[in-house]
């Protein structure tokens, strides 16, 4: 028997919005059985309310003004529009009315989460954002609840489905970057502005949220080191393969004695590692806890169904907590005073990694010796090398090498010296090698 009705206002009826309404409708009976409540979308907004949507909107009051939905008689506002500014205003309006707020918007939480959580403290509103990271994978719940007893030392993984889909298709099918990106957009994986995906910003939004939850530090988007996949070439993908690696775009957060590393960038992942086998739109996050050891969370990182799954999980969680005293609810913010001994976010110069370097060198005797001599002078030692003879009209051979672990500032100095050699043409390509 269900006697409780939870009234929902949904902002946005695109990929995730329509997917969420559809899930609530299709699974209404099982959800009612599990929760003892009925979930009713009473109002929803979109820019174009005449557009056909992939869900039944009968009985739902539709409007082009999302603030009308926030101000309607709803218990929970579900924000599925995206972006920074409008979403912030809508979130504040909901929270200030004491309405609970569920979102899939990582941009909003990464940039404005600290402010929203502070407002929610005043009104008692719950703010839930499981769908903001890694699509359908309940990794926020895992960090907050499943691993709550652990001290987390590191998390790392593939947290953008669009870039993983692009890199997989480029490598496995030799497809063109722009062509695969267009397909990711058509499938509903990409952000409204897909440069957020390919430029690493979307992954950084997600990493900032995970880092705050894992290490208890405030959300700090400006502290994230961000590189996208724009500069990766098919040649790099192939050379990485020859050296025994797959190229992936990773988010990595690590607690060190000096501070917190928080970085997204392409990385060479050893082919035998589980993360190297995560392909297409799938995401995976490794989390190391001091008692549990290494854990791995895997699943679809984008798309209507998986993301709706996470949004609805939050809606149900919020519903379970309705009417609970604040101290009995799950904290909105990951910030936990005193949890991290070294909470400063470190600059890239402080990273220590193995690196992949690719150089074009004149095809003459002694060239390799000059390169290795410059690296040795900078105390950069080499682990592996492959060399390709000049192709076509080019007078240059391609040299790709993997270094042993070295400090990034030290490596940058070595790269400058390499680029100063007469036998080196153009810039040196540098990518990090992942160590988990
Ligand atoms: P869509 O672009 O598919 O949908 C956005 C919705 O918001 C549309 O219904 C659109 O209206 C409406 N909208 C857009 N701009 C405005 C505006 N200025 N005022 C009012 N309404 C507006 O986006 P997604 O569903 O893909 O993404 C929604 C959120 O979910 C984003 O924060 C995204 O980052 C996040 N997310 C998305 C995932 C995915 O796989 N797509 C996965 C995880 C998170 P209309 O339809 O009329 O244009
Ligand atoms: N654009 C995002 C991605 C959606 O491709 O991962 C899921 O957050």
CSV table of C-alpha atoms and ligand atoms in Angstrom, one decimal:
chain,number,residue,atom,x,y,z
A,1,UNK,CA,0.0,0.0,0.0
A,2,UNK,CA,1.3,3.4,-0.9
A,3,UNK,CA,-0.1,6.4,0.8
A,4,UNK,CA,2.7,8.9,0.2
A,5,UNK,CA,2.9,11.0,-2.9
A,6,UNK,CA,6.2,12.9,-3.7
A,7,UNK,CA,5.6,15.9,-6.0
A,8,UNK,CA,8.4,16.5,-8.5
A,9,UNK,CA,9.2,19.5,-10.7
A,10,UNK,CA,11.5,18.7,-13.6
A,11,UNK,CA,13.7,21.4,-15.2
A,12,UNK,CA,14.7,20.3,-18.7
A,13,UNK,CA,13.2,17.5,-20.9
A,14,UNK,CA,16.2,16.7,-23.0
A,15,UNK,CA,18.2,13.4,-23.0
A,16,UNK,CA,18.3,13.1,-19.2
A,17,UNK,CA,15.0,14.9,-18.4
A,18,UNK,CA,12.9,12.8,-20.7
A,19,UNK,CA,14.8,9.7,-19.6
A,20,UNK,CA,14.1,10.5,-16.0
A,21,UNK,CA,10.3,11.0,-16.5
A,22,UNK,CA,10.2,7.8,-18.6
A,23,UNK,CA,12.0,5.7,-15.9
A,24,UNK,CA,9.6,7.0,-13.2
A,25,UNK,CA,6.6,6.1,-15.4
A,26,UNK,CA,7.9,2.7,-16.6
A,27,UNK,CA,9.1,1.5,-13.2
A,28,UNK,CA,6.3,3.2,-11.1
A,29,UNK,CA,5.0,0.0,-9.6
A,30,UNK,CA,8.3,-1.4,-8.5
A,31,UNK,CA,9.4,2.0,-7.2
A,32,UNK,CA,6.1,2.3,-5.2
A,33,UNK,CA,6.6,-1.2,-3.8
A,34,UNK,CA,10.2,-0.4,-2.7
A,35,UNK,CA,9.6,3.0,-1.3
A,36,UNK,CA,5.9,3.1,-0.3
A,37,UNK,CA,5.5,6.3,-2.3
A,38,UNK,CA,4.2,7.4,-5.6
A,39,UNK,CA,6.4,9.9,-7.5
A,40,UNK,CA,4.4,12.3,-9.7
A,41,UNK,CA,5.9,14.9,-12.1
A,42,UNK,CA,3.5,17.7,-11.6
A,43,UNK,CA,5.4,20.4,-13.6
A,44,UNK,CA,8.2,20.5,-16.1
A,45,UNK,CA,10.0,23.0,-18.3
A,46,UNK,CA,11.8,23.1,-21.6
A,47,UNK,CA,12.6,25.8,-24.1
A,48,UNK,CA,10.2,24.3,-26.6
A,49,UNK,CA,7.2,22.7,-24.9
A,50,UNK,CA,5.7,21.7,-28.3
A,51,UNK,CA,8.5,19.3,-29.0
A,52,UNK,CA,7.7,15.5,-29.0
A,53,UNK,CA,9.6,13.9,-26.0
A,54,UNK,CA,10.5,10.3,-25.4
A,55,UNK,CA,8.1,10.1,-22.4
A,56,UNK,CA,4.5,10.6,-21.5
A,57,UNK,CA,3.8,14.2,-20.4
A,58,UNK,CA,0.0,13.8,-19.9
A,59,UNK,CA,-1.1,15.6,-16.8
A,60,UNK,CA,2.2,17.5,-16.4
A,61,UNK,CA,2.0,21.3,-16.4
A,62,UNK,CA,4.5,22.4,-19.1
A,63,UNK,CA,6.1,25.8,-19.2
A,64,UNK,CA,9.0,27.5,-20.9
A,65,UNK,CA,9.8,29.3,-17.6
A,66,UNK,CA,11.8,27.0,-15.3
A,67,UNK,CA,11.2,29.4,-12.3
A,68,UNK,CA,7.5,28.6,-12.6
A,69,UNK,CA,8.4,24.9,-11.9
A,70,UNK,CA,10.6,25.9,-8.9
A,71,UNK,CA,7.8,28.0,-7.5
A,72,UNK,CA,5.1,25.3,-8.1
A,73,UNK,CA,3.8,23.1,-5.3
A,74,UNK,CA,6.6,20.5,-5.5
A,75,UNK,CA,8.7,18.7,-2.9
A,76,UNK,CA,11.7,18.1,-5.1
A,77,UNK,CA,13.1,20.2,-7.9
A,78,UNK,CA,15.1,18.1,-10.4
A,79,UNK,CA,17.5,20.2,-12.5
A,80,UNK,CA,18.4,18.7,-15.8
A,81,UNK,CA,19.1,21.8,-17.9
A,82,UNK,CA,22.9,22.0,-17.4
A,83,UNK,CA,25.3,25.0,-17.4
A,84,UNK,CA,26.5,27.4,-14.7
A,85,UNK,CA,24.4,30.5,-14.3
A,86,UNK,CA,20.8,29.8,-14.9
A,87,UNK,CA,21.2,26.5,-13.1
A,88,UNK,CA,22.7,28.3,-10.1
A,89,UNK,CA,19.8,30.8,-9.9
A,90,UNK,CA,17.3,28.0,-10.1
A,91,UNK,CA,19.1,26.0,-7.5
A,92,UNK,CA,19.3,28.9,-5.1
A,93,UNK,CA,15.6,29.7,-5.7
A,94,UNK,CA,14.6,26.1,-4.9
A,95,UNK,CA,16.9,25.7,-1.9
A,96,UNK,CA,15.9,29.1,-0.4
A,97,UNK,CA,12.3,27.9,-0.4
A,98,UNK,CA,13.5,24.8,1.5
A,99,UNK,CA,12.7,22.6,-1.5
A,100,UNK,CA,15.0,19.6,-2.1
A,101,UNK,CA,17.2,19.7,-5.1
A,102,UNK,CA,18.4,16.9,-7.3
A,103,UNK,CA,20.7,17.5,-10.2
A,104,UNK,CA,22.9,15.8,-12.9
A,105,UNK,CA,24.7,19.0,-13.4
A,106,UNK,CA,28.4,18.6,-12.6
A,107,UNK,CA,29.3,22.1,-13.8
A,108,UNK,CA,26.9,23.5,-11.3
A,109,UNK,CA,28.1,21.5,-8.4
A,110,UNK,CA,31.8,21.9,-9.2
A,111,UNK,CA,31.6,25.6,-9.6
A,112,UNK,CA,28.8,26.7,-7.2
A,113,UNK,CA,28.4,23.7,-4.9
A,114,UNK,CA,30.1,25.3,-1.9
A,115,UNK,CA,27.6,28.2,-2.1
A,116,UNK,CA,24.6,25.9,-2.7
A,117,UNK,CA,25.5,23.7,0.3
A,118,UNK,CA,25.9,26.8,2.5
A,119,UNK,CA,22.4,28.0,1.5
A,120,UNK,CA,21.0,24.5,2.1
A,121,UNK,CA,22.5,24.4,5.6
A,122,UNK,CA,20.2,27.4,6.4
A,123,UNK,CA,17.0,25.9,5.0
A,124,UNK,CA,17.5,22.2,5.6
A,125,UNK,CA,17.2,21.4,1.9
A,126,UNK,CA,18.8,18.2,0.6
A,127,UNK,CA,21.1,18.6,-2.5
A,128,UNK,CA,21.7,15.3,-4.3
A,129,UNK,CA,24.0,14.9,-7.4
A,130,UNK,CA,24.7,11.2,-8.0
A,131,UNK,CA,24.1,11.6,-11.7
A,132,UNK,CA,26.7,14.4,-12.0
A,133,UNK,CA,29.6,11.9,-12.0
A,134,UNK,CA,30.1,8.8,-14.2
A,135,UNK,CA,26.5,8.5,-15.4
A,136,UNK,CA,24.8,5.4,-14.1
A,137,UNK,CA,27.6,4.3,-11.8
A,138,UNK,CA,26.7,5.0,-8.1
A,139,UNK,CA,30.2,6.1,-7.3
A,140,UNK,CA,29.2,9.0,-5.1
A,141,UNK,CA,27.1,6.6,-3.0
A,142,UNK,CA,30.1,4.2,-2.9
A,143,UNK,CA,32.4,7.0,-1.6
A,144,UNK,CA,30.0,8.4,0.9
A,145,UNK,CA,28.4,5.2,2.2
A,146,UNK,CA,30.0,2.0,1.1
A,147,UNK,CA,33.6,3.2,1.8
A,148,UNK,CA,32.7,5.5,4.7
A,149,UNK,CA,35.0,3.7,7.1
A,150,UNK,CA,38.1,4.1,5.0
A,151,UNK,CA,40.7,6.8,4.5
A,152,UNK,CA,41.0,7.3,0.8
A,153,UNK,CA,44.4,7.7,-0.7
A,154,UNK,CA,43.7,7.8,-4.4
A,155,UNK,CA,41.0,7.6,-7.0
A,156,UNK,CA,41.5,7.4,-10.7
A,157,UNK,CA,39.5,6.5,-13.8
A,158,UNK,CA,37.7,7.3,-16.9
A,159,UNK,CA,35.0,9.8,-16.1
A,160,UNK,CA,33.9,11.1,-19.5
A,161,UNK,CA,32.0,8.9,-21.8
A,162,UNK,CA,32.3,11.0,-24.9
A,163,UNK,CA,36.1,11.1,-24.9
A,164,UNK,CA,36.4,7.4,-24.1
A,165,UNK,CA,34.0,6.7,-27.0
A,166,UNK,CA,36.1,8.9,-29.4
A,167,UNK,CA,39.5,7.4,-28.3
A,168,UNK,CA,38.1,3.8,-28.6
A,169,UNK,CA,36.6,4.4,-32.1
A,170,UNK,CA,39.8,6.1,-33.3
A,171,UNK,CA,42.0,3.2,-32.1
A,172,UNK,CA,39.8,0.2,-33.0
A,173,UNK,CA,38.2,1.4,-36.2
A,174,UNK,CA,40.6,4.1,-37.4
A,175,UNK,CA,37.7,6.6,-37.4
A,176,UNK,CA,38.1,10.3,-37.7
A,177,UNK,CA,37.9,12.4,-34.5
A,178,UNK,CA,35.2,14.8,-35.8
A,179,UNK,CA,33.0,12.0,-37.2
A,180,UNK,CA,33.0,10.1,-33.8
A,181,UNK,CA,32.3,13.3,-31.9
A,182,UNK,CA,29.2,13.9,-34.1
A,183,UNK,CA,28.0,10.4,-33.3
A,184,UNK,CA,28.5,11.0,-29.6
A,185,UNK,CA,26.4,14.1,-29.9
A,186,UNK,CA,23.7,12.3,-31.8
A,187,UNK,CA,23.6,9.5,-29.1
A,188,UNK,CA,23.1,12.2,-26.4
A,189,UNK,CA,26.5,11.6,-24.7
A,190,UNK,CA,28.1,15.0,-25.3
A,191,UNK,CA,27.6,18.2,-23.3
A,192,UNK,CA,25.6,21.0,-25.0
A,193,UNK,CA,29.0,22.5,-25.6
A,194,UNK,CA,31.1,19.5,-26.6
A,195,UNK,CA,34.4,21.4,-26.1
A,196,UNK,CA,33.7,20.7,-22.4
A,197,UNK,CA,34.1,17.0,-23.2
A,198,UNK,CA,37.1,17.1,-25.5
A,199,UNK,CA,38.8,19.8,-23.6
A,200,UNK,CA,38.6,17.9,-20.3
A,201,UNK,CA,36.4,20.5,-18.5
A,202,UNK,CA,33.6,18.0,-18.0
A,203,UNK,CA,35.9,15.4,-16.5
A,204,UNK,CA,37.4,18.1,-14.3
A,205,UNK,CA,34.0,19.1,-13.0
A,206,UNK,CA,33.4,15.4,-12.0
A,207,UNK,CA,36.9,15.0,-10.5
A,208,UNK,CA,36.5,18.0,-8.3
A,209,UNK,CA,33.3,16.5,-6.9
A,210,UNK,CA,34.9,13.1,-6.3
A,211,UNK,CA,38.0,14.7,-4.7
A,212,UNK,CA,35.9,16.7,-2.3
A,213,UNK,CA,34.0,13.6,-1.3
A,214,UNK,CA,37.1,11.4,-1.0
A,215,UNK,CA,39.4,13.8,0.8
A,216,UNK,CA,36.9,16.1,2.6
A,217,UNK,CA,38.3,19.2,0.9
A,218,UNK,CA,36.0,22.0,-0.4
A,219,UNK,CA,35.0,21.9,-4.1
A,220,UNK,CA,37.9,23.7,-5.9
A,221,UNK,CA,37.4,23.8,-9.6
A,222,UNK,CA,40.1,26.4,-10.1
A,223,UNK,CA,42.6,24.1,-8.6
A,224,UNK,CA,42.1,21.3,-11.1
A,225,UNK,CA,44.8,20.7,-13.7
A,226,UNK,CA,43.1,20.2,-17.0
A,227,UNK,CA,44.2,18.8,-20.4
A,228,UNK,CA,41.8,17.5,-23.0
A,229,UNK,CA,42.2,15.0,-25.9
A,230,UNK,CA,42.4,17.6,-28.7
A,231,UNK,CA,46.1,17.1,-29.3
A,232,UNK,CA,46.1,13.3,-29.5
A,233,UNK,CA,46.9,12.0,-33.0
A,234,UNK,CA,46.4,8.6,-34.5
A,235,UNK,CA,50.2,8.3,-34.5
A,236,UNK,CA,50.3,8.7,-30.7
A,237,UNK,CA,47.6,6.1,-30.3
A,238,UNK,CA,49.6,3.7,-32.5
A,239,UNK,CA,53.0,4.4,-30.8
A,240,UNK,CA,51.4,3.9,-27.4
A,241,UNK,CA,50.2,0.5,-28.6
A,242,UNK,CA,53.7,-0.4,-29.8
A,243,UNK,CA,55.0,0.5,-26.4
A,244,UNK,CA,52.4,-1.7,-24.7
A,245,UNK,CA,49.8,1.0,-23.6
A,246,UNK,CA,46.4,2.3,-24.5
A,247,UNK,CA,45.7,6.0,-24.5
A,248,UNK,CA,42.9,7.0,-22.2
A,249,UNK,CA,41.6,10.3,-20.8
A,250,UNK,CA,41.8,10.0,-17.0
A,251,UNK,CA,40.8,11.9,-13.9
A,252,UNK,CA,43.2,11.3,-11.0
A,253,UNK,CA,43.1,12.5,-7.5
A,254,UNK,CA,45.7,11.6,-5.0
A,255,UNK,CA,46.4,12.6,-1.4
A,256,UNK,CA,50.1,13.0,-0.9
A,257,UNK,CA,52.0,14.4,2.1
A,258,UNK,CA,52.5,17.7,0.3
A,259,UNK,CA,48.9,18.1,-0.7
A,260,UNK,CA,46.2,16.9,-3.1
A,261,UNK,CA,46.8,16.2,-6.8
A,262,UNK,CA,43.7,16.8,-8.9
A,263,UNK,CA,44.3,16.3,-12.6
A,264,UNK,CA,42.6,15.3,-15.8
A,265,UNK,CA,44.7,14.5,-18.9
A,266,UNK,CA,45.3,11.9,-21.5
A,267,UNK,CA,47.5,9.1,-20.1
A,268,UNK,CA,49.1,5.9,-21.3
A,269,UNK,CA,47.6,3.0,-19.4
A,270,UNK,CA,49.4,-0.4,-19.5
A,271,UNK,CA,47.4,-2.7,-21.8
A,272,UNK,CA,47.0,-5.4,-19.2
A,273,UNK,CA,45.4,-3.0,-16.6
A,274,UNK,CA,41.6,-3.2,-16.2
A,275,UNK,CA,41.2,0.5,-16.9
A,276,UNK,CA,42.7,-0.1,-20.4
A,277,UNK,CA,39.9,-2.5,-21.1
A,278,UNK,CA,37.2,0.1,-20.4
A,279,UNK,CA,36.0,1.1,-23.9
A,280,UNK,CA,33.3,3.1,-25.6
A,281,UNK,CA,31.0,5.2,-23.5
A,282,UNK,CA,31.8,3.1,-20.4
A,283,UNK,CA,33.3,4.7,-17.4
A,284,UNK,CA,35.3,3.2,-14.5
A,285,UNK,CA,36.6,4.6,-11.3
A,286,UNK,CA,39.2,3.0,-9.1
A,287,UNK,CA,39.2,4.0,-5.4
A,288,UNK,CA,41.8,3.0,-2.9
A,289,UNK,CA,40.8,2.9,0.7
A,290,UNK,CA,43.2,2.0,3.6
A,291,UNK,CA,41.2,-1.0,4.8
A,292,UNK,CA,39.3,-2.1,1.7
A,293,UNK,CA,42.3,-1.8,-0.7
A,294,UNK,CA,41.6,-1.2,-4.3
A,295,UNK,CA,37.9,-1.1,-5.5
A,296,UNK,CA,36.6,-0.6,-9.1
A,297,UNK,CA,33.3,0.9,-10.2
A,298,UNK,CA,32.3,0.3,-13.8
A,299,UNK,CA,29.3,1.1,-16.0
A,300,UNK,CA,27.8,3.4,-18.6
A,301,UNK,CA,29.0,6.9,-18.2
A,302,UNK,CA,26.4,8.8,-20.2
A,303,UNK,CA,23.1,8.4,-22.0
A,304,UNK,CA,19.5,8.7,-21.2
A,305,UNK,CA,18.8,5.4,-19.3
A,306,UNK,CA,22.0,5.3,-17.2
A,307,UNK,CA,21.8,8.9,-16.2
A,308,UNK,CA,18.1,8.7,-15.4
A,309,UNK,CA,18.9,5.7,-13.2
A,310,UNK,CA,21.2,7.8,-11.1
A,311,UNK,CA,18.8,10.8,-11.0
A,312,UNK,CA,15.9,8.6,-9.8
A,313,UNK,CA,18.1,6.9,-7.2
A,314,UNK,CA,18.7,10.4,-5.7
A,315,UNK,CA,15.0,11.2,-5.9
A,316,UNK,CA,14.2,8.1,-4.0
A,317,UNK,CA,16.9,8.8,-1.5
A,318,UNK,CA,15.6,12.3,-0.9
A,319,UNK,CA,12.0,10.9,-0.5
A,320,UNK,CA,13.2,8.4,2.1
A,321,UNK,CA,14.7,11.3,4.1
A,322,UNK,CA,11.7,13.6,3.8
A,323,UNK,CA,10.6,14.8,7.3
A,324,UNK,CA,13.9,13.5,8.9
A,325,UNK,CA,15.7,15.7,11.3
A,326,UNK,CA,18.7,17.3,9.6
A,327,UNK,CA,21.2,15.4,11.7
A,328,UNK,CA,19.7,12.1,10.4
A,329,UNK,CA,20.1,13.0,6.7
A,330,UNK,CA,23.2,12.5,4.5
A,331,UNK,CA,25.4,15.6,4.3
A,332,UNK,CA,25.1,17.5,1.1
A,333,UNK,CA,28.7,18.6,1.0
A,334,UNK,CA,31.8,16.3,0.8
A,335,UNK,CA,33.7,18.9,2.9
A,336,UNK,CA,34.8,17.5,6.2
A,337,UNK,CA,36.8,19.8,8.4
A,338,UNK,CA,40.0,18.2,9.6
A,339,UNK,CA,39.9,15.1,7.4
A,340,UNK,CA,42.8,16.0,5.1
A,341,UNK,CA,46.1,16.8,6.8
A,342,UNK,CA,47.4,18.3,3.6
A,343,UNK,CA,44.4,19.9,1.7
A,344,UNK,CA,46.4,22.3,-0.6
A,345,UNK,CA,45.8,21.4,-4.2
A,346,UNK,CA,49.2,20.9,-5.9
A,347,UNK,CA,50.3,22.6,-9.2
A,348,UNK,CA,51.4,20.4,-12.1
A,349,UNK,CA,55.1,21.1,-11.4
A,350,UNK,CA,54.7,19.0,-8.2
A,351,UNK,CA,53.5,15.8,-10.1
A,352,UNK,CA,55.8,12.8,-10.3
A,353,UNK,CA,55.1,10.4,-13.2
A,354,UNK,CA,56.5,8.3,-15.9
A,355,UNK,CA,56.2,10.1,-19.2
A,356,UNK,CA,55.8,9.4,-22.9
A,357,UNK,CA,57.8,11.7,-25.1
A,358,UNK,CA,57.6,11.8,-28.9
A,359,UNK,CA,60.2,13.7,-31.0
A,360,UNK,CA,61.0,14.2,-34.7
A,361,UNK,CA,64.8,13.8,-35.0
A,362,UNK,CA,67.0,14.2,-38.0
A,363,UNK,CA,67.8,10.8,-39.4
A,364,UNK,CA,71.6,10.9,-38.9
A,365,UNK,CA,74.1,9.0,-36.8
A,366,UNK,CA,74.4,10.1,-33.3
A,367,UNK,CA,71.0,11.6,-33.1
A,368,UNK,CA,69.6,9.1,-30.5
A,369,UNK,CA,72.8,9.6,-28.5
A,370,UNK,CA,72.3,13.3,-28.3
A,371,UNK,CA,68.7,12.8,-27.1
A,372,UNK,CA,69.7,10.3,-24.4
A,373,UNK,CA,72.6,12.5,-23.3
A,374,UNK,CA,70.3,15.6,-22.8
A,375,UNK,CA,67.9,13.4,-20.8
A,376,UNK,CA,70.7,11.9,-18.7
A,377,UNK,CA,72.0,15.4,-18.0
A,378,UNK,CA,68.6,16.3,-16.6
A,379,UNK,CA,68.5,13.1,-14.6
A,380,UNK,CA,65.7,11.6,-16.7
A,381,UNK,CA,66.2,7.9,-17.3
A,382,UNK,CA,64.6,6.0,-20.1
A,383,UNK,CA,62.6,2.8,-19.8
A,384,UNK,CA,61.6,2.0,-23.4
A,385,UNK,CA,62.2,3.4,-26.9
A,386,UNK,CA,60.7,2.8,-30.3
A,387,UNK,CA,62.0,4.5,-33.5
A,388,UNK,CA,60.3,4.8,-36.9
A,389,UNK,CA,62.3,5.6,-40.0
A,390,UNK,CA,61.4,8.8,-42.0
A,391,UNK,CA,58.3,8.4,-44.2
A,392,UNK,CA,57.9,10.0,-47.6
A,393,UNK,CA,59.8,13.2,-48.2
A,394,UNK,CA,60.5,13.7,-44.5
A,395,UNK,CA,64.1,13.8,-43.3
A,396,UNK,CA,63.1,13.0,-39.8
A,397,UNK,CA,62.7,9.8,-37.9
A,398,UNK,CA,60.1,9.5,-35.1
A,399,UNK,CA,61.3,8.6,-31.7
A,400,UNK,CA,58.9,7.6,-28.9
A,401,UNK,CA,60.1,6.8,-25.4
A,402,UNK,CA,58.9,6.1,-22.0
A,403,UNK,CA,60.8,7.6,-19.0
A,404,UNK,CA,61.1,6.3,-15.5
A,405,UNK,CA,59.3,8.4,-12.8
A,406,UNK,CA,60.5,11.9,-12.8
A,407,UNK,CA,59.3,15.2,-11.4
A,408,UNK,CA,57.3,17.2,-13.9
A,409,UNK,CA,59.2,20.5,-13.5
A,410,UNK,CA,62.4,18.6,-14.0
A,411,UNK,CA,61.0,16.9,-17.1
A,412,UNK,CA,59.9,20.3,-18.5
A,413,UNK,CA,63.4,21.5,-18.3
A,414,UNK,CA,64.7,18.5,-20.1
A,415,UNK,CA,62.1,19.0,-22.9
A,416,UNK,CA,63.2,22.6,-23.3
A,417,UNK,CA,66.8,21.3,-23.8
A,418,UNK,CA,65.6,18.7,-26.3
A,419,UNK,CA,63.7,21.3,-28.3
A,420,UNK,CA,66.9,23.4,-28.4
A,421,UNK,CA,68.9,20.6,-30.2
A,422,UNK,CA,69.5,21.2,-33.9
A,423,UNK,CA,68.6,17.6,-34.7
A,424,UNK,CA,65.1,17.9,-33.1
A,425,UNK,CA,62.4,19.3,-35.3
A,426,UNK,CA,59.4,21.1,-33.9
A,427,UNK,CA,58.0,20.5,-30.4
A,428,UNK,CA,58.3,17.5,-28.2
A,429,UNK,CA,54.9,15.7,-27.5
A,430,UNK,CA,54.6,14.8,-23.8
A,431,UNK,CA,52.0,12.7,-22.1
A,432,UNK,CA,51.8,11.1,-18.7
A,433,UNK,CA,51.9,7.4,-18.0
A,434,UNK,CA,49.3,6.2,-15.5
A,435,UNK,CA,50.3,4.4,-12.3
A,436,UNK,CA,47.4,3.2,-10.2
B,1,LIG,P1,19.9,18.3,-23.2
B,1,LIG,O1,20.5,19.4,-24.0
B,1,LIG,O2,19.5,17.1,-23.9
B,1,LIG,O3,18.6,18.9,-22.4
B,1,LIG,C1,18.6,20.1,-21.8
B,1,LIG,C2,17.2,20.5,-21.5
B,1,LIG,O4,17.1,21.8,-20.9
B,1,LIG,C3,16.3,20.6,-22.8
B,1,LIG,O5,15.0,20.1,-22.5
B,1,LIG,C4,16.2,22.1,-23.0
B,1,LIG,O6,15.0,22.5,-23.7
B,1,LIG,C5,16.3,22.7,-21.7
B,1,LIG,N1,17.0,24.0,-21.7
B,1,LIG,C6,18.2,24.2,-22.2
B,1,LIG,N2,18.6,25.5,-22.0
B,1,LIG,C7,17.5,26.1,-21.4
B,1,LIG,C8,17.3,27.4,-20.9
B,1,LIG,N3,18.1,28.4,-21.1
B,1,LIG,N4,16.1,27.6,-20.3
B,1,LIG,C9,15.2,26.6,-20.1
B,1,LIG,N5,15.4,25.3,-20.5
B,1,LIG,C10,16.6,25.1,-21.1
B,1,LIG,O7,20.9,18.0,-22.1
B,1,LIG,P2,21.1,16.6,-21.3
B,1,LIG,O8,19.8,16.1,-20.9
B,1,LIG,O9,22.1,15.8,-22.0
B,1,LIG,O10,21.9,17.1,-20.0
B,1,LIG,C11,21.2,17.7,-18.9
B,1,LIG,C12,22.2,17.7,-17.7
B,1,LIG,O11,22.6,16.4,-17.4
B,1,LIG,C13,23.5,18.5,-17.9
B,1,LIG,O12,23.8,19.1,-16.7
B,1,LIG,C14,24.5,17.4,-18.3
B,1,LIG,O13,25.8,17.8,-18.0
B,1,LIG,C15,24.0,16.3,-17.3
B,1,LIG,N6,24.4,15.0,-17.7
B,1,LIG,C16,24.1,14.5,-19.0
B,1,LIG,C17,24.4,13.2,-19.3
B,1,LIG,C18,24.1,12.7,-20.7
B,1,LIG,O14,24.5,11.6,-21.0
B,1,LIG,N7,23.5,13.4,-21.6
B,1,LIG,C19,25.0,12.3,-18.4
B,1,LIG,C20,25.2,12.9,-17.0
B,1,LIG,C21,24.9,14.2,-16.8
B,1,LIG,P3,14.7,22.1,-25.2
B,1,LIG,O15,14.7,20.6,-25.2
B,1,LIG,O16,13.4,22.7,-25.5
B,1,LIG,O17,15.8,22.6,-26.0
B,2,LIG,N1,29.2,14.5,-21.5
B,2,LIG,C1,29.3,13.6,-20.5
B,2,LIG,C2,30.2,12.4,-20.8
B,2,LIG,C3,27.9,13.2,-20.0
B,2,LIG,O1,30.3,12.2,-22.0
B,2,LIG,O2,30.7,11.8,-20.0
B,2,LIG,C4,28.0,12.3,-18.7
B,2,LIG,O3,28.3,13.1,-17.7
